[in-house]
Every structure is written in C-alpha cells, then in structure tokens.
XYZ file of C-alpha atoms in Angstrom:
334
model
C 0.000 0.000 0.000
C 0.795 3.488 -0.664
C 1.388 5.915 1.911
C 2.182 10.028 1.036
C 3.009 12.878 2.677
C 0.284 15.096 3.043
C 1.839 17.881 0.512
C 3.517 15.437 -1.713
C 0.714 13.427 -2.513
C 0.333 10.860 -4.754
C -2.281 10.091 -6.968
C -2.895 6.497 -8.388
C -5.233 6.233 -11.743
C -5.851 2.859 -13.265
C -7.112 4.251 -16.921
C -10.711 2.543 -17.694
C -10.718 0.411 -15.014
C -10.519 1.579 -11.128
C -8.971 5.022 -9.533
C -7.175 4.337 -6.601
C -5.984 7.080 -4.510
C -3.948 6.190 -1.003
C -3.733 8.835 1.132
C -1.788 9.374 4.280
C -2.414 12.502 6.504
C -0.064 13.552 9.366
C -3.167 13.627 11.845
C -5.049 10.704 10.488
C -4.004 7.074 10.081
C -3.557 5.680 6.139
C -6.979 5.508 3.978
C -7.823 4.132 0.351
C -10.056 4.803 -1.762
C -11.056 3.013 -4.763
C -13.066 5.372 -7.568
C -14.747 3.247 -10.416
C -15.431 3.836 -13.653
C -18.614 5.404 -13.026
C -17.151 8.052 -11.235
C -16.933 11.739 -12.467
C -13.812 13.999 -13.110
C -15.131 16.091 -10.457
C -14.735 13.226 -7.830
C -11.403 13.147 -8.626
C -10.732 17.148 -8.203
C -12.439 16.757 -4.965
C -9.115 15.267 -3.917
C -7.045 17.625 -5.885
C -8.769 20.771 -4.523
C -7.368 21.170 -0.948
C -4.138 21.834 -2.122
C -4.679 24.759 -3.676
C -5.812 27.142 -0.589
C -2.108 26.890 -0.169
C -1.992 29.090 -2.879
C -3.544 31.865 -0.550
C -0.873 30.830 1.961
C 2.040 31.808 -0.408
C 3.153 28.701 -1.215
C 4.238 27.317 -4.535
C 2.320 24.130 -5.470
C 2.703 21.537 -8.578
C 0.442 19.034 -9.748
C 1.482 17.049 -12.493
C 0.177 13.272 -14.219
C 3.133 10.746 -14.559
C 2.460 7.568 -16.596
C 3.278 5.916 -19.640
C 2.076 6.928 -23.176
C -1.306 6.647 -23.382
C -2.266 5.833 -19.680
C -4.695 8.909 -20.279
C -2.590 11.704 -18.416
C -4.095 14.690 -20.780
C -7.541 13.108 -20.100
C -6.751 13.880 -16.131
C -5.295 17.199 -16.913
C -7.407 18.441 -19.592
C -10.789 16.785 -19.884
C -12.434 15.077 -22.946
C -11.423 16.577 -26.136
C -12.566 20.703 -25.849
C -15.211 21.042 -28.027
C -15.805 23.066 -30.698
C -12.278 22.865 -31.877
C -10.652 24.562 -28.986
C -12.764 27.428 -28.359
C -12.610 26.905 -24.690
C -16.388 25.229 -23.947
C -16.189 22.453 -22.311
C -18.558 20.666 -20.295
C -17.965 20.968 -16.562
C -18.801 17.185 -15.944
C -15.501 16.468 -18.489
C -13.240 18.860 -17.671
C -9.975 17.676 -15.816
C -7.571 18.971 -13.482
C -6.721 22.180 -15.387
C -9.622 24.104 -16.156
C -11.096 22.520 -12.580
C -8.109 24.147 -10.565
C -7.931 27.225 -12.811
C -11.954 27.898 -11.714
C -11.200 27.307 -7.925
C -8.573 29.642 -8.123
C -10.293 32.255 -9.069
C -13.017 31.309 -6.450
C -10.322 31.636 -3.935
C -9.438 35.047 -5.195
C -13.140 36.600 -4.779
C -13.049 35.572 -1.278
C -10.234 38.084 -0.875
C -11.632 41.053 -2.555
C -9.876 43.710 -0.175
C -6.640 42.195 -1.677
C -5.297 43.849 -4.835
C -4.586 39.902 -6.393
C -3.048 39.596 -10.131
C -2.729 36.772 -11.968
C -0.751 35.640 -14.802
C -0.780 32.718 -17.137
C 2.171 31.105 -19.319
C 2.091 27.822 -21.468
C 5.583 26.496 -22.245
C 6.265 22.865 -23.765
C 9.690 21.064 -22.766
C 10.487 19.460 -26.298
C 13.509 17.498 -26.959
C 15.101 19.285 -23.488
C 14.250 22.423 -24.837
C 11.585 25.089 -23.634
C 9.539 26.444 -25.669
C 7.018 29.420 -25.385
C 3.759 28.715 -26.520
C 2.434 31.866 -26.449
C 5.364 33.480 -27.343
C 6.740 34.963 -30.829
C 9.690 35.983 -32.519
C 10.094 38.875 -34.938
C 8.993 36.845 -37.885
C 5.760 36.263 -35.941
C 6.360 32.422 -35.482
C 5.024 30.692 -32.610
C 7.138 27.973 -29.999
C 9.825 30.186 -29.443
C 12.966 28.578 -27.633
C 13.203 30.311 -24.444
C 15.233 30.008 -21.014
C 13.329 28.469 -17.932
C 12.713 31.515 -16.536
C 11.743 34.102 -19.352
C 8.839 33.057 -20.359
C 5.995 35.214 -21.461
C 2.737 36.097 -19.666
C -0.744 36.963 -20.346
C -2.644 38.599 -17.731
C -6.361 36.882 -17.262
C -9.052 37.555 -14.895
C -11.489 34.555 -14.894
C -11.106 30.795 -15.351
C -12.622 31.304 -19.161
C -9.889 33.618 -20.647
C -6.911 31.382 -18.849
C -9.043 27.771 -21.083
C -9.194 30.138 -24.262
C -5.379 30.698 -24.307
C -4.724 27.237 -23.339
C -6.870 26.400 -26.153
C -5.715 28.538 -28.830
C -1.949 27.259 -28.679
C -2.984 23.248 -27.617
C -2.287 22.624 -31.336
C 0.955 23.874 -31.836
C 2.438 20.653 -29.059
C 4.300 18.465 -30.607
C 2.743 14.650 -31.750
C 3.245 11.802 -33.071
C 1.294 8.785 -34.151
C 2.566 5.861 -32.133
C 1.644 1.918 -32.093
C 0.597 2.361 -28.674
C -1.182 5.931 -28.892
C -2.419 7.266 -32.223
C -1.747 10.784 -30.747
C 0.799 10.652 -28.188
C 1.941 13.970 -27.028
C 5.704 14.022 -27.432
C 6.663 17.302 -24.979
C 5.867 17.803 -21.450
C 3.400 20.551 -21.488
C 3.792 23.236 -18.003
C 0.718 25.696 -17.637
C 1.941 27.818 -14.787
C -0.571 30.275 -13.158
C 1.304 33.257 -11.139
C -0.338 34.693 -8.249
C 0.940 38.007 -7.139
C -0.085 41.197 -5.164
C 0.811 44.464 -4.969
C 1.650 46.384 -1.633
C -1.239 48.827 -1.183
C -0.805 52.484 -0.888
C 0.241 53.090 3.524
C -2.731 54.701 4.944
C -1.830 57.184 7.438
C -3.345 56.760 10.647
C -2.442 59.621 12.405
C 0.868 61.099 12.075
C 3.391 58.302 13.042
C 1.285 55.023 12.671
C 0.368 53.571 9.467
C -0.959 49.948 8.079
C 1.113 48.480 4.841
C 0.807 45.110 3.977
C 4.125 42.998 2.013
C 3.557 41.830 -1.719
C 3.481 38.182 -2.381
C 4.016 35.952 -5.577
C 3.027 32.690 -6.042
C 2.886 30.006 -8.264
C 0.686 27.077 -9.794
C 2.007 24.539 -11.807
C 0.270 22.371 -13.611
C 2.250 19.933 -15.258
C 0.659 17.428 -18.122
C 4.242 15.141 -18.377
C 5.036 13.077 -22.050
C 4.196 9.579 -21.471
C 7.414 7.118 -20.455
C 8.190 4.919 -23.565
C 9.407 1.561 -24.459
C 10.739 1.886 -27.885
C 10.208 -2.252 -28.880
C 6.399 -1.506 -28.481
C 5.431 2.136 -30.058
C 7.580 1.583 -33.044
C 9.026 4.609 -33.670
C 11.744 5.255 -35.826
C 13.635 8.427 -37.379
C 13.468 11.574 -35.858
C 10.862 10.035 -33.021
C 13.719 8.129 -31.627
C 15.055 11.177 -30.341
C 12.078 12.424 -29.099
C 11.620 9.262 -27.398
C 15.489 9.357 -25.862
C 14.486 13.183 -24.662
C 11.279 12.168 -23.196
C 12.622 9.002 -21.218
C 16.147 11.312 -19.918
C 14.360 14.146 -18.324
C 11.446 11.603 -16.774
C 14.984 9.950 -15.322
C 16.257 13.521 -14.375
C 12.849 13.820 -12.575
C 13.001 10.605 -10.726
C 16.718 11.696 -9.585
C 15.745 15.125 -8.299
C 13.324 13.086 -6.180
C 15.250 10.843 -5.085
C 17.808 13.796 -3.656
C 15.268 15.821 -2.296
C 14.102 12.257 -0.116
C 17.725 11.240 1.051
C 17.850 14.640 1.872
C 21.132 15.017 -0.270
C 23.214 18.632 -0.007
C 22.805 18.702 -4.120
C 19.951 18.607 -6.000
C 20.210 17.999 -9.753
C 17.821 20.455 -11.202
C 20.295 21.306 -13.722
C 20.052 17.975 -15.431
C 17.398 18.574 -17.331
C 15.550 21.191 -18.985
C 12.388 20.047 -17.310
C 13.174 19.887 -14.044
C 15.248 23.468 -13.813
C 12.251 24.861 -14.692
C 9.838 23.098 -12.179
C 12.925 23.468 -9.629
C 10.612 26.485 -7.789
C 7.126 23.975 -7.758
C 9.049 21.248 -6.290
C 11.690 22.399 -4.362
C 12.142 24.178 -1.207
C 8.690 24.728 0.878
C 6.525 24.131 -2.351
C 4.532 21.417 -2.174
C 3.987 18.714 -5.035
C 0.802 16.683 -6.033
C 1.805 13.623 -7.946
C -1.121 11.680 -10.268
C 0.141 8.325 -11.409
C -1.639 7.231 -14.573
C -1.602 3.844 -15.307
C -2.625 1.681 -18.635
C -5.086 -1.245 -17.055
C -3.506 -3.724 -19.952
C -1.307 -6.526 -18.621
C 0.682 -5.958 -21.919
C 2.021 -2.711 -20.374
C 2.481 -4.027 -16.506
C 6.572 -3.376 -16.454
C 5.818 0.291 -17.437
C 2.922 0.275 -14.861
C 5.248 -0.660 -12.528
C 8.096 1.819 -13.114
C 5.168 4.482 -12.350
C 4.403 2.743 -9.416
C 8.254 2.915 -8.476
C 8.141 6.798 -9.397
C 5.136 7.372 -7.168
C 6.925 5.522 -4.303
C 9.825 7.713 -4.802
C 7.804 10.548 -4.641
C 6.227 9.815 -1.555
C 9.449 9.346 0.156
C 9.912 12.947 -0.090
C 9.540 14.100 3.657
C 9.077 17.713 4.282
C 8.577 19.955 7.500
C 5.315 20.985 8.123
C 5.250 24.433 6.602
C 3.751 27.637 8.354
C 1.896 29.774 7.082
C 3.453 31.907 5.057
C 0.321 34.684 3.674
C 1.171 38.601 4.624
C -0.712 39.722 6.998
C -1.235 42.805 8.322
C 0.840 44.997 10.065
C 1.049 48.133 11.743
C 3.992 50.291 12.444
C-alpha cells in the first residue's frame, strides 16, 4: 500500500478500469479509496482541490500526471477533447484537473476582494530538453519560441474562461506523433503555470506616526501534463521520433533523480540535469509542495511500465518535508 506525505501526494489512476488514490495525513491514520469507472472527473478534483488554498498561503504548489504513453494523463489534466475545436467550452462534468483548478482559483481570489490579487498565465512545452514558449513569438511572428526556464511570457487573465481560451488557442501547436501504442501521443511535457501576485497597497496614514502596509506576495501554480514514459520495442518509432523518445525518457529519469535527492535529503539537487526539471525546480523544491497523479494503462501488456510508475510514485512519496507555516502577509502596523 501506498502511503504520502500530506503535501507530496500521490495520486494512483488505473485508466478505464478503477482510480485508486492512497492517502496518508499527518493527523489521520492511512486511507484508500477506490473510484470506479462510473465516477466523475469532479470526484477526482475533490481530492485535488485542498491543495490549492495553499496558494492563498504563499506557497508554490505543482500538480502534475506521470504515466506511460497513453495511460490517459491529458484526459486527467485536460478533460475530454474541448469542443468546438478549442474554443474553450467544455462541459464541466468532463473537464480535468486544469480548467477545474484554474476555476477554484479564481473562487479563492473573490473571497479576498480587499486584496489587490493579479494573476498571470504562461504555457511552455519542454520538447527534446528544450523550452519552448507557446504563447510566445519571434520577430517573424512564429510561434514555440525557444526560451530560457525563466523568461517566459505572460498573459494577464481575470477569470477561469480567458486562462481555457489561451490554453486552447496554442494546444495545437504541441508536438505529436502517431505511435503503435497511442495514435496521438503527445511528445513534450506541457507546463501551464498560473502566477499569483499582489501588490503592496498604498500606507494609509493613521495619524501622524502610525500607518498599516501590507508585504507583496508571488506565487505560483504549476500544472504539469508530463510526455508519457516509452518503451521503444512496443510504439515503433523510428527516425526523428527516436530522439524524441530518448528526450522524453532522460528528463522523466532527471525527474526521478531530483526526487530521489530531495528524499535522502542530499546537499545537491540535480535540477540542472534537465531542462524540465530546472524549470519546475521552484514547484518542487524548497517549501513548495507537489501533487503527484500516477496514470496507469489497465492492460497486462504494459504491466513493467505500470510498474516503473508505481516505483516513481513511491519515490515521490518518500519525499519528507517539515510541516510548513503559514506563510500569507498579513497585516501589520507600524
């Protein structure tokens, strides 16, 4: 059985068959729970959806889907296929993690209305351990610009339906490829990060010496739809896919290995080692805390790469971290 830390939970998702989540809590003793098919996507936010108060609390958080190709990982993220060719309509009962988390975070925000709250979206692609900007462009005007980790272009939205329209409008330009195993398989890690930040408010004087101010904050969600691990013998790739396939399977290593640091507690953490993890090194490092979905294919043909997702989500787990404090501004008067 599965155990996780509360904020480095991990998610188990047995495509077409039976969602199993194990949970372990620091107050309460271990608990499973086994979701069926007939369950909806929205059950399986309701276990997602705690984590992101922490948000409020100025704390990075990541949730990404791990699995092989084809285990359904952009079904968890994403939904069913958006309808009406990516115009951003989807029905609620369908959608996935993504536009789920992206409406509770703006639910969160209008609970805070005296707070002066901006938020940002980017939508970068790591693709052959390079990052591209997906809704960047250069001066030619073309689109999946090569970028560093940490200069990537925003877009300023204010409601959960403007953040799905630009995720929408650039879903397209992600790199595929028609595999044996998946006729579509994504062949990039896509990152959809959502930045939180606030601006300190204007002092207000309260009499001549005394005044209230309150700090900025910045804050970040990432939500992290991962290429599928790959076992060459079976998709059948060839050419130029081999690479893609070599890229793919290296950083989902260079993932594992920053994990397995950050659990031994090592002095060194590799987030140089890839392209992928350098720039998820803020959403999974330090205080930040990490949501883990293991998707995995139901098919007995597949069972050694079920089990190396298994072995990632144990790793993951093993990741111990303090309990954090609360880290939101608050108010205060000098």
């Amino acid at each position: 059985m599965f155990e996780f830390e509360r904020y480095n939970q991990t998610f188990t998702w047995i495509t077409h068959t039976l969602n199993i989540l194990f949970l372990h809590d620091y107050y309460d003793c271990a608990s499973s729970r086994v979701h069926g098919a007939e369950d909806s996507q929205e059950t399986v936010f309701q276990e997602v959806q705690p984590l992101l108060t922490s948000l409020m609390d100025g704390y990075n958080v990541c949730i990404m889907a791990y699995g092989q190709t084809g285990s359904g990982k952009t079904h968890t993220m994403m939904g069913s296929q958006l309808l009406e060719e990516h115009s951003g309509t989807q029905q609620e009962a369908q959608q996935g993690i993504i536009p789920k988390a992206a409406a509770e975070l703006f639910r969160l925000i209008s609970e805070k209305p005296a707070e002066s709250l901006t938020v940002e979206v980017s939508v970068m692609e790591v693709y052959n351990n390079e990052v591209l900007d997906l809704l960047a462009r250069d001066a030619q005007g073309n689109s999946r610009v090569i970028v560093s980790a940490f200069h990537m272009f925003h877009r300023t939205v204010h409601n959960a339906s403007e953040v799905m329209q630009i995720i929408s409008s650039v879903l397209k330009l992600r790199a595929h490829c028609p595999t044996l195993v998946h006729t579509d398989s994504s062949r990039s890690h896509l990152v959809v990060t959502l930045t939180i930040s606030s601006k300190s408010p204007n002092a207000l004087a309260l009499g001549e010496t005394r005044c209230i101010s309150q700090a900025a904050f910045r804050t970040k969600l990432q939500l992290v739809d991962l290429a599928g691990s790959e076992c060459v013998g079976m998709s059948g790739v060839s050419g130029a896919a081999l690479w893609e396939v070599s890229c793919i399977n290296r950083s989902l290593s260079a993932l594992s290995d920053v994990l397995g640091a950050l659990a031994e507690q090592r002095p060194h953490v590799p987030y140089r080692n890839s392209k992928l993890t350098h720039l998820l090194q803020d959403a999974i490092g330090g205080d930040a805390k990490l949501l883990v979905m293991l998707c995995v294919s139901p098919t007995q043909r597949f069972i050694t790469e079920s089990l190396q997702s298994l072995g990632f989500g144990s790793r993951a787990r093993q990741v111990q971290k303090e309990l954090p404090r609360r880290k939101n501004p608050t108010l205060k008067v000098k």
